[in-house]
mmCIF file of C-alpha atoms and ligand atoms in Angstrom:
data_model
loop_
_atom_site.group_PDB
_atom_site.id
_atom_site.type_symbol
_atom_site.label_atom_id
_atom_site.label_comp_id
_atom_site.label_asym_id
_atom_site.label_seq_id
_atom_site.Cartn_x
_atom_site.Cartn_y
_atom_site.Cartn_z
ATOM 1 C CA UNK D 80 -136.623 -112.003 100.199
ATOM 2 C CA UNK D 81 -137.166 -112.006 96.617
ATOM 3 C CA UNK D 82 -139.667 -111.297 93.548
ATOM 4 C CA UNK D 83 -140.282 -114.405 90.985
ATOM 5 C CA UNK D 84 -141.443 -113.159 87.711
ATOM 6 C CA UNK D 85 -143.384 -114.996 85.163
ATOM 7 C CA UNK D 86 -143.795 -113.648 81.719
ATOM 8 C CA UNK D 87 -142.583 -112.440 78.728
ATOM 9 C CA UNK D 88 -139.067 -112.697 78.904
ATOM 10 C CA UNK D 89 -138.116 -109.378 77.098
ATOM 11 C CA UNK D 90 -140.229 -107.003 79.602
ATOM 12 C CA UNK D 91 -138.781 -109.204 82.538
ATOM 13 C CA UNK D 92 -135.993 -108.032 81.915
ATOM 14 C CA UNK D 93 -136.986 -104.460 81.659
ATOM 15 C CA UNK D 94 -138.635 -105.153 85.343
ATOM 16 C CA UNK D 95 -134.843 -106.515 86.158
ATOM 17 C CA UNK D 96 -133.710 -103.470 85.513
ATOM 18 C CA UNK D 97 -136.091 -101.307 87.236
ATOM 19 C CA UNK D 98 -136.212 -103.541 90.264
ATOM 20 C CA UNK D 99 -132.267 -103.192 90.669
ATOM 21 C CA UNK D 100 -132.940 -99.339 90.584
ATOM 22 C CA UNK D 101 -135.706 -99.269 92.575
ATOM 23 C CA UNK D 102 -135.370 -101.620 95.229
ATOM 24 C CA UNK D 103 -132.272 -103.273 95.740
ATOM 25 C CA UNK D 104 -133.044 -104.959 98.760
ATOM 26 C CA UNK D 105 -135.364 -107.380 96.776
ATOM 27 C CA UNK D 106 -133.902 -110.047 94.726
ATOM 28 C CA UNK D 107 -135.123 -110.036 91.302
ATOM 29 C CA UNK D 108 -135.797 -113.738 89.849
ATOM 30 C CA UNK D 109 -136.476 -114.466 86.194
ATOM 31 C CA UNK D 110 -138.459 -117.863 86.049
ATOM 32 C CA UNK D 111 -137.417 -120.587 85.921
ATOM 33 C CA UNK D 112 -134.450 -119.333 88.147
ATOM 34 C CA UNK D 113 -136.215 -119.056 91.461
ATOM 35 C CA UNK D 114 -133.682 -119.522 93.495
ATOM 36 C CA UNK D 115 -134.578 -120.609 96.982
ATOM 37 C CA UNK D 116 -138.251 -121.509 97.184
ATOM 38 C CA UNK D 117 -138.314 -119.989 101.187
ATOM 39 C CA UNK D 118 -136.951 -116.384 99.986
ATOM 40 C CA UNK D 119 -139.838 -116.365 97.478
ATOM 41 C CA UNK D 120 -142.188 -113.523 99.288
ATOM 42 C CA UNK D 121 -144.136 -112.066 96.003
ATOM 43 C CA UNK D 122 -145.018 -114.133 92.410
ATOM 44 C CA UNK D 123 -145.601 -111.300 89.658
ATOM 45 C CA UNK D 124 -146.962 -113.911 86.780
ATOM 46 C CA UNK D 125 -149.393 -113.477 83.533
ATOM 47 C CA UNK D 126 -149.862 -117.562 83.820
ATOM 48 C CA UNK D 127 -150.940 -119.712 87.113
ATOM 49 C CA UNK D 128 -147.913 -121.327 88.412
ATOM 50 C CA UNK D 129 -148.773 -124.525 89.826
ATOM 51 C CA UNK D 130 -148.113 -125.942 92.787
ATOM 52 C CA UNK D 131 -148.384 -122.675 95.010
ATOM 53 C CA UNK D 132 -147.337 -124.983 98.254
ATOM 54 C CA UNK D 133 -143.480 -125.303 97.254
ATOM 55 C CA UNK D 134 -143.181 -121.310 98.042
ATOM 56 C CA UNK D 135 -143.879 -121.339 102.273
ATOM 57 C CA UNK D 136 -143.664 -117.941 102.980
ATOM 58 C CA UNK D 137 -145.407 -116.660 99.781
ATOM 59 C CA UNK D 138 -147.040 -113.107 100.688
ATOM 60 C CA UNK D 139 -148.686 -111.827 97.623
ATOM 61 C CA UNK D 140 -149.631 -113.195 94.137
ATOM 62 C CA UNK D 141 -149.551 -110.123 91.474
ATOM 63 C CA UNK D 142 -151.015 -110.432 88.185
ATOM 64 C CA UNK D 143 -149.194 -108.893 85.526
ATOM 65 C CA UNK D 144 -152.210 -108.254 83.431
ATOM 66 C CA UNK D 145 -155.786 -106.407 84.545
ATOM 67 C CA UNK D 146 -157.524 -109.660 84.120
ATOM 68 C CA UNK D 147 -157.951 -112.935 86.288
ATOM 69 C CA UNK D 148 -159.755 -114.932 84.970
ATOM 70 C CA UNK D 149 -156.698 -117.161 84.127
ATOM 71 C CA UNK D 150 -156.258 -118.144 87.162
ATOM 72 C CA UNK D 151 -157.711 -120.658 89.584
ATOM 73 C CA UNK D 152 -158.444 -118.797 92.720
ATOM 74 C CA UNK D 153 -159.501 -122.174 94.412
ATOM 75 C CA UNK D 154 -155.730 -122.812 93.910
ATOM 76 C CA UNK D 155 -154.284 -119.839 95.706
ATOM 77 C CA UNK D 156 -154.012 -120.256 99.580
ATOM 78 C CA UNK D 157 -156.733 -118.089 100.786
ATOM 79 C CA UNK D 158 -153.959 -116.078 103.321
ATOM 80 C CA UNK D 159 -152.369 -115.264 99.745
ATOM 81 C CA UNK D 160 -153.787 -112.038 98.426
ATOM 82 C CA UNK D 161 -153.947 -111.906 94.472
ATOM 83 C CA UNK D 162 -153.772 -108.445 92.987
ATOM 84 C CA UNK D 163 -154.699 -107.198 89.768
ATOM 85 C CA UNK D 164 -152.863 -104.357 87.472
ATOM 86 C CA UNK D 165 -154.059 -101.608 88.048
ATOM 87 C CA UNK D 166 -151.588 -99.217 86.260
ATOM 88 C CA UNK D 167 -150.982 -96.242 84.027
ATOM 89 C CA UNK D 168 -149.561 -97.735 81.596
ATOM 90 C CA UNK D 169 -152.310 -100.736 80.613
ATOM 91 C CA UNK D 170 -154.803 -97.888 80.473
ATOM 92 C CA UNK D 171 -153.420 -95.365 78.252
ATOM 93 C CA UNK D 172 -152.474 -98.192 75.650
ATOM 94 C CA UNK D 173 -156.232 -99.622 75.930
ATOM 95 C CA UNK D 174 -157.475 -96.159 75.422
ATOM 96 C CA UNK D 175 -155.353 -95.665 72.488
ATOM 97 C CA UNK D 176 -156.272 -99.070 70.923
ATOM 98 C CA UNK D 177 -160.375 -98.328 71.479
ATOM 99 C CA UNK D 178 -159.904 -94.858 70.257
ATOM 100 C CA UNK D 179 -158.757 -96.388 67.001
ATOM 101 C CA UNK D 180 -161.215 -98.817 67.040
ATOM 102 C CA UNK D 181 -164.057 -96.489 67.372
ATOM 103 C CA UNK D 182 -162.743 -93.863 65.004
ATOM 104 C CA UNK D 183 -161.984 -97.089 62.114
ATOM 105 C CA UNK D 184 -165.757 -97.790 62.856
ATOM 106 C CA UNK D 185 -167.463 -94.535 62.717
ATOM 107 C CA UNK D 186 -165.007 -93.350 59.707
ATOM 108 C CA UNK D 187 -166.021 -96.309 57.568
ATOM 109 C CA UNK D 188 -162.854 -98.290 57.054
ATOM 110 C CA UNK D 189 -164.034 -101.368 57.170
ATOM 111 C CA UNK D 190 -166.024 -100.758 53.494
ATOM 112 C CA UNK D 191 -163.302 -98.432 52.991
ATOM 113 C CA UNK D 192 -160.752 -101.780 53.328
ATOM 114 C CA UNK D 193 -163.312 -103.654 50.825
ATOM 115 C CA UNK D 194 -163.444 -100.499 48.406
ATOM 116 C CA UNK D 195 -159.766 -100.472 47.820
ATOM 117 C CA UNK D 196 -159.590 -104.212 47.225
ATOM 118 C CA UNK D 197 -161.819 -103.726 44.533
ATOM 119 C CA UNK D 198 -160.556 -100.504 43.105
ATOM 120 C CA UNK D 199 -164.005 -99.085 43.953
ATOM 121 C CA UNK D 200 -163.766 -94.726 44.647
ATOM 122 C CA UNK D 201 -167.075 -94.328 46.618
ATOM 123 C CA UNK D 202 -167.469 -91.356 49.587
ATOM 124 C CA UNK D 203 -169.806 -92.941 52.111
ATOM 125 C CA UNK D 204 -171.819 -90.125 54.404
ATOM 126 C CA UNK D 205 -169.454 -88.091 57.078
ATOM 127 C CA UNK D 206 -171.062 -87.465 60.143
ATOM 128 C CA UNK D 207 -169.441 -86.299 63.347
ATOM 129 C CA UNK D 208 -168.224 -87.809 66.470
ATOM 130 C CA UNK D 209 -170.761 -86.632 68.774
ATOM 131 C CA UNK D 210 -173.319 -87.802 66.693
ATOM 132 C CA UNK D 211 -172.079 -91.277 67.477
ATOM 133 C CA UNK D 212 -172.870 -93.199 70.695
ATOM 134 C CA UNK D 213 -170.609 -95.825 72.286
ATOM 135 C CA UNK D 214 -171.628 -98.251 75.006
ATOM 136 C CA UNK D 215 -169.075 -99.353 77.188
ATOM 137 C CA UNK D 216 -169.674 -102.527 78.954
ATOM 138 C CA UNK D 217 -168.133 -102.377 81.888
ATOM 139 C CA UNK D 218 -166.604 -98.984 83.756
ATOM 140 C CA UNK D 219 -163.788 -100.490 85.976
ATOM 141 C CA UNK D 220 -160.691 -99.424 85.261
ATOM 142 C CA UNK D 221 -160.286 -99.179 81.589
ATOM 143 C CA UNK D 222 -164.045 -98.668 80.802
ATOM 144 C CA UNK D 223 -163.991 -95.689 82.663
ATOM 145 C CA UNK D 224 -160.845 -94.265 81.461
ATOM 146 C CA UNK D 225 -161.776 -95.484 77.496
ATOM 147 C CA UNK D 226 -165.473 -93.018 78.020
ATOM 148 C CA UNK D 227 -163.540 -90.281 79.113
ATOM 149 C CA UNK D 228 -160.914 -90.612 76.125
ATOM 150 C CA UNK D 229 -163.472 -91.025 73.633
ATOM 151 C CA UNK D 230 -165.639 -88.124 75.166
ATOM 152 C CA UNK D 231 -162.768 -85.539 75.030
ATOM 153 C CA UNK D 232 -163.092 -87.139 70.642
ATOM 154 C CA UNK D 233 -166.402 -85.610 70.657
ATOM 155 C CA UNK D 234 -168.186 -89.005 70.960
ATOM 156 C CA UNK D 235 -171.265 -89.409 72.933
ATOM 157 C CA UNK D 236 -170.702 -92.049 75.632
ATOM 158 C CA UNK D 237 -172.128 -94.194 78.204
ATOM 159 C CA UNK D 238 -171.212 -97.190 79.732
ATOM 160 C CA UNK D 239 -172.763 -100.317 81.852
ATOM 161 C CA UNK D 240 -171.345 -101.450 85.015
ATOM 162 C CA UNK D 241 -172.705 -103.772 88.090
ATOM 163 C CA UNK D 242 -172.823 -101.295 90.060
ATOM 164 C CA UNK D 243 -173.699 -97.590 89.762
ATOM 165 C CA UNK D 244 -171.071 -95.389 87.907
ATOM 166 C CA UNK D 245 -170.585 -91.891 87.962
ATOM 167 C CA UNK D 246 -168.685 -90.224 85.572
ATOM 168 C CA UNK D 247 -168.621 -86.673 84.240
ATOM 169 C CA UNK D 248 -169.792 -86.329 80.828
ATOM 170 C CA UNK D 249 -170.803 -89.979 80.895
ATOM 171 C CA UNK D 250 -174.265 -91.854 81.021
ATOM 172 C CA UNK D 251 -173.800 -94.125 83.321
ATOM 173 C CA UNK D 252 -176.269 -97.374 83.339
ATOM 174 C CA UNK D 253 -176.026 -100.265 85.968
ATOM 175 C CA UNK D 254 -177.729 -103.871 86.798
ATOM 176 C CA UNK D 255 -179.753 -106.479 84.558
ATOM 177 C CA UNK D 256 -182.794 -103.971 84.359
ATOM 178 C CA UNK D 257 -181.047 -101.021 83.008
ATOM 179 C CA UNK D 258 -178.932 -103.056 80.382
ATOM 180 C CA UNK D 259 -181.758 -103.548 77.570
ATOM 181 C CA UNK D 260 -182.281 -99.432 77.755
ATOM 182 C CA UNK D 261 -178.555 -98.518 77.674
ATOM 183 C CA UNK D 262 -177.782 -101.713 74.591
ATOM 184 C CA UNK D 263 -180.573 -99.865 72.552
ATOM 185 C CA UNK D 264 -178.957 -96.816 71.814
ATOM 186 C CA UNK D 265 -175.361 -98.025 71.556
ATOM 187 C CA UNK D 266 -174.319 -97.617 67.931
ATOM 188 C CA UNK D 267 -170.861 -98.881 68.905
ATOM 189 C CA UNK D 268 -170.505 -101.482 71.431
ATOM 190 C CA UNK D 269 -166.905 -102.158 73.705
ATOM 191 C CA UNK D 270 -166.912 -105.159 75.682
ATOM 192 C CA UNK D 271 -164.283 -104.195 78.954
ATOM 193 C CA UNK D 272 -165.382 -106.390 81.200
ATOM 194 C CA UNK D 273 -163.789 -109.258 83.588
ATOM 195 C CA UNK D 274 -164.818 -112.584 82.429
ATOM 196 C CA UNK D 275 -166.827 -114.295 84.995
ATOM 197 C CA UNK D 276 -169.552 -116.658 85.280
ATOM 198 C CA UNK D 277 -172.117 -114.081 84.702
ATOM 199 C CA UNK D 278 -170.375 -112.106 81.771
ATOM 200 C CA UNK D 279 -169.614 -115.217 79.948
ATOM 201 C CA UNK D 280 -171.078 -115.453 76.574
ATOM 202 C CA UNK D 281 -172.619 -112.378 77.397
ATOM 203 C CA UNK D 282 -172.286 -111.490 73.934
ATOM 204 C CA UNK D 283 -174.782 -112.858 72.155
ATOM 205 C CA UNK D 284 -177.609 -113.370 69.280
ATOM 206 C CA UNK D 285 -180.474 -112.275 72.642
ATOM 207 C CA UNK D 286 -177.972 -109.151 73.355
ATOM 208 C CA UNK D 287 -177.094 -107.971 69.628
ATOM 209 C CA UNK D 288 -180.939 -107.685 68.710
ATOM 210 C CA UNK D 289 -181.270 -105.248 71.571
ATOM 211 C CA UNK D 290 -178.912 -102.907 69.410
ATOM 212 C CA UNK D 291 -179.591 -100.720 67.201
ATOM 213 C CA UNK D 292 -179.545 -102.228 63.684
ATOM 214 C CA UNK D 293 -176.465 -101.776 61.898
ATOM 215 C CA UNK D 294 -174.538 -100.996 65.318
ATOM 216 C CA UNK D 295 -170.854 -102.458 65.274
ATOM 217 C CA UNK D 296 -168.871 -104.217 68.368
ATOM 218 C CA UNK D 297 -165.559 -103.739 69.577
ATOM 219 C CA UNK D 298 -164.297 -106.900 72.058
ATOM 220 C CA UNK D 299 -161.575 -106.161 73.842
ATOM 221 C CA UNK D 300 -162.701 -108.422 76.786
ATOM 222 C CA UNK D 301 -162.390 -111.819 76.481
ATOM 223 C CA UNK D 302 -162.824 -114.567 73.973
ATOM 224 C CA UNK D 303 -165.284 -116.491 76.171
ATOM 225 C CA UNK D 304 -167.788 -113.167 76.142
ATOM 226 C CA UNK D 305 -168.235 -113.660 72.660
ATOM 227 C CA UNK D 306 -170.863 -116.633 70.825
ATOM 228 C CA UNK D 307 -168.649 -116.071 67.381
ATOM 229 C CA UNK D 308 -171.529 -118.304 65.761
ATOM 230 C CA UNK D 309 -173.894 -115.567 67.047
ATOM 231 C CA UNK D 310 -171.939 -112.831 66.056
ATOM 232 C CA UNK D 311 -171.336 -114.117 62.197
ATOM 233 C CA UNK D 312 -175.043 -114.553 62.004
ATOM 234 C CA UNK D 313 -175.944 -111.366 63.280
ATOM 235 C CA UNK D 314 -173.278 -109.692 60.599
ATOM 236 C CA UNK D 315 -174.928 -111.682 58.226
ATOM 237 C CA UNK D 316 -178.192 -110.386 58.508
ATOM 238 C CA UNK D 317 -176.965 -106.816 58.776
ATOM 239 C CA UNK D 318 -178.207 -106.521 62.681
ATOM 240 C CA UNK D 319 -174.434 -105.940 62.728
ATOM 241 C CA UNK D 320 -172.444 -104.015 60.481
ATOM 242 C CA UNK D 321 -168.785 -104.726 61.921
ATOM 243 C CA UNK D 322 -166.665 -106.245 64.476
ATOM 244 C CA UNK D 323 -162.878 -105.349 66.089
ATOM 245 C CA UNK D 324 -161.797 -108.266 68.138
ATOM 246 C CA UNK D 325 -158.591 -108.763 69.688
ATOM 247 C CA UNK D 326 -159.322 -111.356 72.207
ATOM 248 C CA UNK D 327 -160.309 -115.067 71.225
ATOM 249 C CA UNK D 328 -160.710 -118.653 72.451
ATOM 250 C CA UNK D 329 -158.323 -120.388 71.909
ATOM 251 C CA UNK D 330 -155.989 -117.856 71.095
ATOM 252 C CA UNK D 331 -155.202 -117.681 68.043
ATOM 253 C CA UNK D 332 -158.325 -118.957 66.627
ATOM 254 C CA UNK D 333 -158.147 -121.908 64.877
ATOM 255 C CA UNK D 334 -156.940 -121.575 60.906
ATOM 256 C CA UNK D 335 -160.185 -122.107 59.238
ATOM 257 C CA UNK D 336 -162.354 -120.231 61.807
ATOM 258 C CA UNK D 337 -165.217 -117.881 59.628
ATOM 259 C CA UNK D 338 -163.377 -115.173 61.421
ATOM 260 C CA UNK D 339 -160.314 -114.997 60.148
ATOM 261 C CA UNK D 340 -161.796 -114.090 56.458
ATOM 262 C CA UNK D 341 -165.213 -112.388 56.950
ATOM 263 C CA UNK D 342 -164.822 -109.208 55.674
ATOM 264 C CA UNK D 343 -166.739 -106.776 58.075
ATOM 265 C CA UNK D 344 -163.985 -107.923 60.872
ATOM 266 C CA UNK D 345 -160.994 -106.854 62.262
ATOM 267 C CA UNK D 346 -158.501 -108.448 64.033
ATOM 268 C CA UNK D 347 -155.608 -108.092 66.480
ATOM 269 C CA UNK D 348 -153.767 -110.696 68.036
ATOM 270 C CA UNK D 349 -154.624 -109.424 71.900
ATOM 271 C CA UNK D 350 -152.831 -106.565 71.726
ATOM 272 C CA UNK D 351 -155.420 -103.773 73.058
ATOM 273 C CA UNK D 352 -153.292 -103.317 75.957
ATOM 274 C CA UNK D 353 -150.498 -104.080 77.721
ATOM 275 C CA UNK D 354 -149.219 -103.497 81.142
ATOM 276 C CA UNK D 355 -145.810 -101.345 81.096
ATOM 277 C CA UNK D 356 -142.678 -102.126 83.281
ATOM 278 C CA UNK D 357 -142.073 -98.428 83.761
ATOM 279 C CA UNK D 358 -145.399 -97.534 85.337
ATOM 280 C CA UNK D 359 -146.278 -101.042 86.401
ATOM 281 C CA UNK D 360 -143.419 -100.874 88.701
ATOM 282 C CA UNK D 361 -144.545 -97.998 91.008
ATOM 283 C CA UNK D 362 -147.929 -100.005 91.523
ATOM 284 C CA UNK D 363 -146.074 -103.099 92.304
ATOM 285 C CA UNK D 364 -143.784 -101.393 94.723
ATOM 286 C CA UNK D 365 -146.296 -99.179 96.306
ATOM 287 C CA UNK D 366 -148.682 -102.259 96.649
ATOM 288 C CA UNK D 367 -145.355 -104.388 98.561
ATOM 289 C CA UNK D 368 -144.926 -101.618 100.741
ATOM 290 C CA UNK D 369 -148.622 -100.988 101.490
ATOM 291 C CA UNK D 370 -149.133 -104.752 102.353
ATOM 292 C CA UNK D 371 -145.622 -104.595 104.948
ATOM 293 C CA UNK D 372 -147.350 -102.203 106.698
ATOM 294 C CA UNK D 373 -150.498 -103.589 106.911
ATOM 295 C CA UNK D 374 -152.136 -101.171 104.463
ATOM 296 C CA UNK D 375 -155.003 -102.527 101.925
ATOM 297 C CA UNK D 376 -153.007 -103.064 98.586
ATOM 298 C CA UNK D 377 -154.342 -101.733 95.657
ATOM 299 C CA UNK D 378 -156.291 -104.108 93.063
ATOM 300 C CA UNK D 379 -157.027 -106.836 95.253
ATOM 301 C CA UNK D 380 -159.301 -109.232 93.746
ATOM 302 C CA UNK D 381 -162.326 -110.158 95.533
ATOM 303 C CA UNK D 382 -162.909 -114.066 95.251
ATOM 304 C CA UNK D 383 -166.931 -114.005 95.876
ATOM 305 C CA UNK D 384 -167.011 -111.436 92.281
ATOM 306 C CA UNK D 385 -164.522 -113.395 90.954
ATOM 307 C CA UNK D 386 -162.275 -110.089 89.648
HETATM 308 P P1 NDP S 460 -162.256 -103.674 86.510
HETATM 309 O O1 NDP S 460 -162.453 -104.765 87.487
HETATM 310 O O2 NDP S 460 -161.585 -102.417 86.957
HETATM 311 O O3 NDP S 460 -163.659 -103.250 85.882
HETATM 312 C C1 NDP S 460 -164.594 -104.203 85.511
HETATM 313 C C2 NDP S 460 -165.902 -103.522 85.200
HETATM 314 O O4 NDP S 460 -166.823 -104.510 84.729
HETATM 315 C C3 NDP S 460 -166.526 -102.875 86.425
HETATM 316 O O5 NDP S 460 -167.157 -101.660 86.089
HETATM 317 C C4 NDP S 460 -167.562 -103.913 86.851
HETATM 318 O O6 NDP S 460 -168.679 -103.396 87.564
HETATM 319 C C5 NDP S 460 -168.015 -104.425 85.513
HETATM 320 N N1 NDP S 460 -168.652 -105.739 85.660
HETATM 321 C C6 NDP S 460 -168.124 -106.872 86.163
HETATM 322 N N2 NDP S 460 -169.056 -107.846 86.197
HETATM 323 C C7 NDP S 460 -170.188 -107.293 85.712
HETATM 324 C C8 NDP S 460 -171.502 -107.780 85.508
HETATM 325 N N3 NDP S 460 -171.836 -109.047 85.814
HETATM 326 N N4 NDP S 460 -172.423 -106.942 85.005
HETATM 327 C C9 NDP S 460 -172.097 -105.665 84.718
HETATM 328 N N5 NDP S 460 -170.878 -105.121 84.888
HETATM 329 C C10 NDP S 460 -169.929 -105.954 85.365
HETATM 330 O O7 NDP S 460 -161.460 -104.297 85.270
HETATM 331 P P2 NDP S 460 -160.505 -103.571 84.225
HETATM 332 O O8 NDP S 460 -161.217 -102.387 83.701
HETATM 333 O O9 NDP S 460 -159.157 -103.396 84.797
HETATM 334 O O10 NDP S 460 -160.373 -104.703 83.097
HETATM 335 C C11 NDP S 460 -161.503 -105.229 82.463
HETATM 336 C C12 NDP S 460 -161.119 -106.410 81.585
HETATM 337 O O11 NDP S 460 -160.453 -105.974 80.415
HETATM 338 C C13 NDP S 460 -160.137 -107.407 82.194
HETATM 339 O O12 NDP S 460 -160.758 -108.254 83.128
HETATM 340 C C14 NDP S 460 -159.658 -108.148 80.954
HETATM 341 O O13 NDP S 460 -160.553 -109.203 80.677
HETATM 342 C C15 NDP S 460 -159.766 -107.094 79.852
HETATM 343 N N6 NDP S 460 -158.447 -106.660 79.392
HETATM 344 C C16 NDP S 460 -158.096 -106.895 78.083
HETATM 345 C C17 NDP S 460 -156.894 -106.486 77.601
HETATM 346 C C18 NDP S 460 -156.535 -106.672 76.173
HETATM 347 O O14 NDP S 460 -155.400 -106.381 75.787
HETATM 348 N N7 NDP S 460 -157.458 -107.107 75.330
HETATM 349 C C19 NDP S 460 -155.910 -105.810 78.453
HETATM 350 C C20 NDP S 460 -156.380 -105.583 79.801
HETATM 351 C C21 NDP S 460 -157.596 -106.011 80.247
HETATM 352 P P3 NDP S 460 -168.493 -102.657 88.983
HETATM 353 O O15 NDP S 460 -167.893 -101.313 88.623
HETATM 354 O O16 NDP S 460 -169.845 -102.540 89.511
HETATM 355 O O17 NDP S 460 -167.559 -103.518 89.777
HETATM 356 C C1 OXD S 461 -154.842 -108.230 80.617
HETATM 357 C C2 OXD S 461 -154.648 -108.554 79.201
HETATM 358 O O1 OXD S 461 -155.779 -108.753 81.232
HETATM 359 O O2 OXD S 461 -153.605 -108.183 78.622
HETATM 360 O O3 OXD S 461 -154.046 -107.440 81.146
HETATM 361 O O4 OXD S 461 -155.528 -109.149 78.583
#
């Protein structure tokens, strides 16, 4: 019986490791080194492997990130469960990387990047956190862990989910009819959403006029939320005053995309988070011996919502 992974070479062989510690009695495979295609029970990949057929007994598909939206679930036999992360580890770094969004925002250091360029020694108006509110779109998993980081800053939060939330300390908005209400008084915006027919482009010129003006936006969802042409225009106009993105498409952007240069963005190479062998491992085994005994794994993506 063994475990194919598929990704980054470096942390697969951290999850060697930890495997060989942890459960012995399943044989460890580094792609491309498979071994025999009838041992394979579980696929732990970032990418879709094609060709799902030449693995018969295949059990379980695990993504090795918290989104799916690579994949083609058409292309998955429909007896093959795929699982999302859902792990310590991918939280606490996304937390981190909004908190330091959100603080660079509301601390100014996107003029303060500009001033410096120019040698210019200007103090722009302090306020505090908690007069600051940030919108989180989407409360799943890391929307509702980023609110309650940034609440225990002192930042006013609330957030914007499908269905209805609740979360201490946290307004908590849901559906198309609460949306324009909660996107007017969101002074900073995080995308943390799955990318799915309905959330595509959901970032647009008709959504950032429902902001308040001057509000920034923080994407750490998915390229294809984003209409960049919408966003440039509406920092061009001041509707927006800044933008942190770390998630593009294509990734990287192309060379001479407006992006790159505009100076009221920042940008990361899709780094906000990332899944970590150490924790990552107890979900993964938990999850393989949940689904021997006939237990509902954890993260199991439902194919109708498409995440
Ligand atoms: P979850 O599935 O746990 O949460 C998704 C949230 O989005 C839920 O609250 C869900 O609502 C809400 N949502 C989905 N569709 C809609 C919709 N149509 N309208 C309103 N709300 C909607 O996902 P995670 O929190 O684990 O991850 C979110 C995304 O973050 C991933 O899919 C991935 O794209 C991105 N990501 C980015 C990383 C990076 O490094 N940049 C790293 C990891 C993830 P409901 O609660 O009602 O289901
Ligand atoms: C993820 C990601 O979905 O890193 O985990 O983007």
């Amino acid at each position: 019986m063994s475990f194919v992974y598929n990704a980054d070479p470096e942390r697969g062989r951290e999850w060697q490791r930890l495997f060989a510690q942890r459960a012995p009695d399943i044989d460890f495979r580094l792609w491309p080194d498979i071994g025999s295609a009838e041992e394979v029970r579980y696929l732990g990949t970032w990418a879709p492997v094609e060709d799902l057929a030449r693995f018969p007994n295949l059990e379980v598909v695990f993504s090795l990130g918290a989104g799916v939206d690579q994949f083609d679930l058409g292309s998955i036999p429909s007896h093959v469960p795929l699982v999302r992360m859902q792990e310590s580890g991918i939280v606490a770094t996304m937390q981190e990387y909004v908190a330091m969004a959100v603080l660079a925002l509301h601390r100014n250091l996107v003029d303060y990047i500009a001033q410096q360029r120019s040698e210019t020694w200007q103090a722009l108006r302090v306020r505090p956190a908690s007069q600051c509110r940030v919108g989180i779109l989407g409360l799943g998993q890391l929307g509702a862990a980023v609110a309650q980081h940034l609440t225990g800053l002192g930042f006013a939060c609330q957030g914007w989910s499908r269905t209805r939330r609740q979360l201490e300390d946290v307004a908590c908005f849901a559906g198309g009819d609460e949306l324009p209400r909660f996107l007017s008084t969101s002074q900073v915006l995080v995308c943390l959403m799955p990318l799915t027919a309905e959330t595509r482009g959901i970032l647009n010129a008709k959504l950032f006029t429902q902001l308040p003006r001057g509000a920034s936006l923080i994407n750490v969802g998915r390229g294809l939320h984003l209409v960049a042409a919408d966003l440039l225009a509406a920092l061009d106009s001041g509707q927006l005053s800044a933008a942190v993105l770390d998630v593009f498409d294509p990734e990287p952007p192309p060379v001479d995309h407006p992006l790159w240069h505009h100076p009221s963005v920042l940008i990361t190479p899709h780094i906000a988070s990332m899944t970590q062998p150490e924790s990552a491992i107890e979900r993964v085994l938990d999850n393989i011996a949940r689904h021997r005994e006939g237990r509902e794994m954890v993260g199991v993506v439902d194919r109708q919502r498409g995440y």
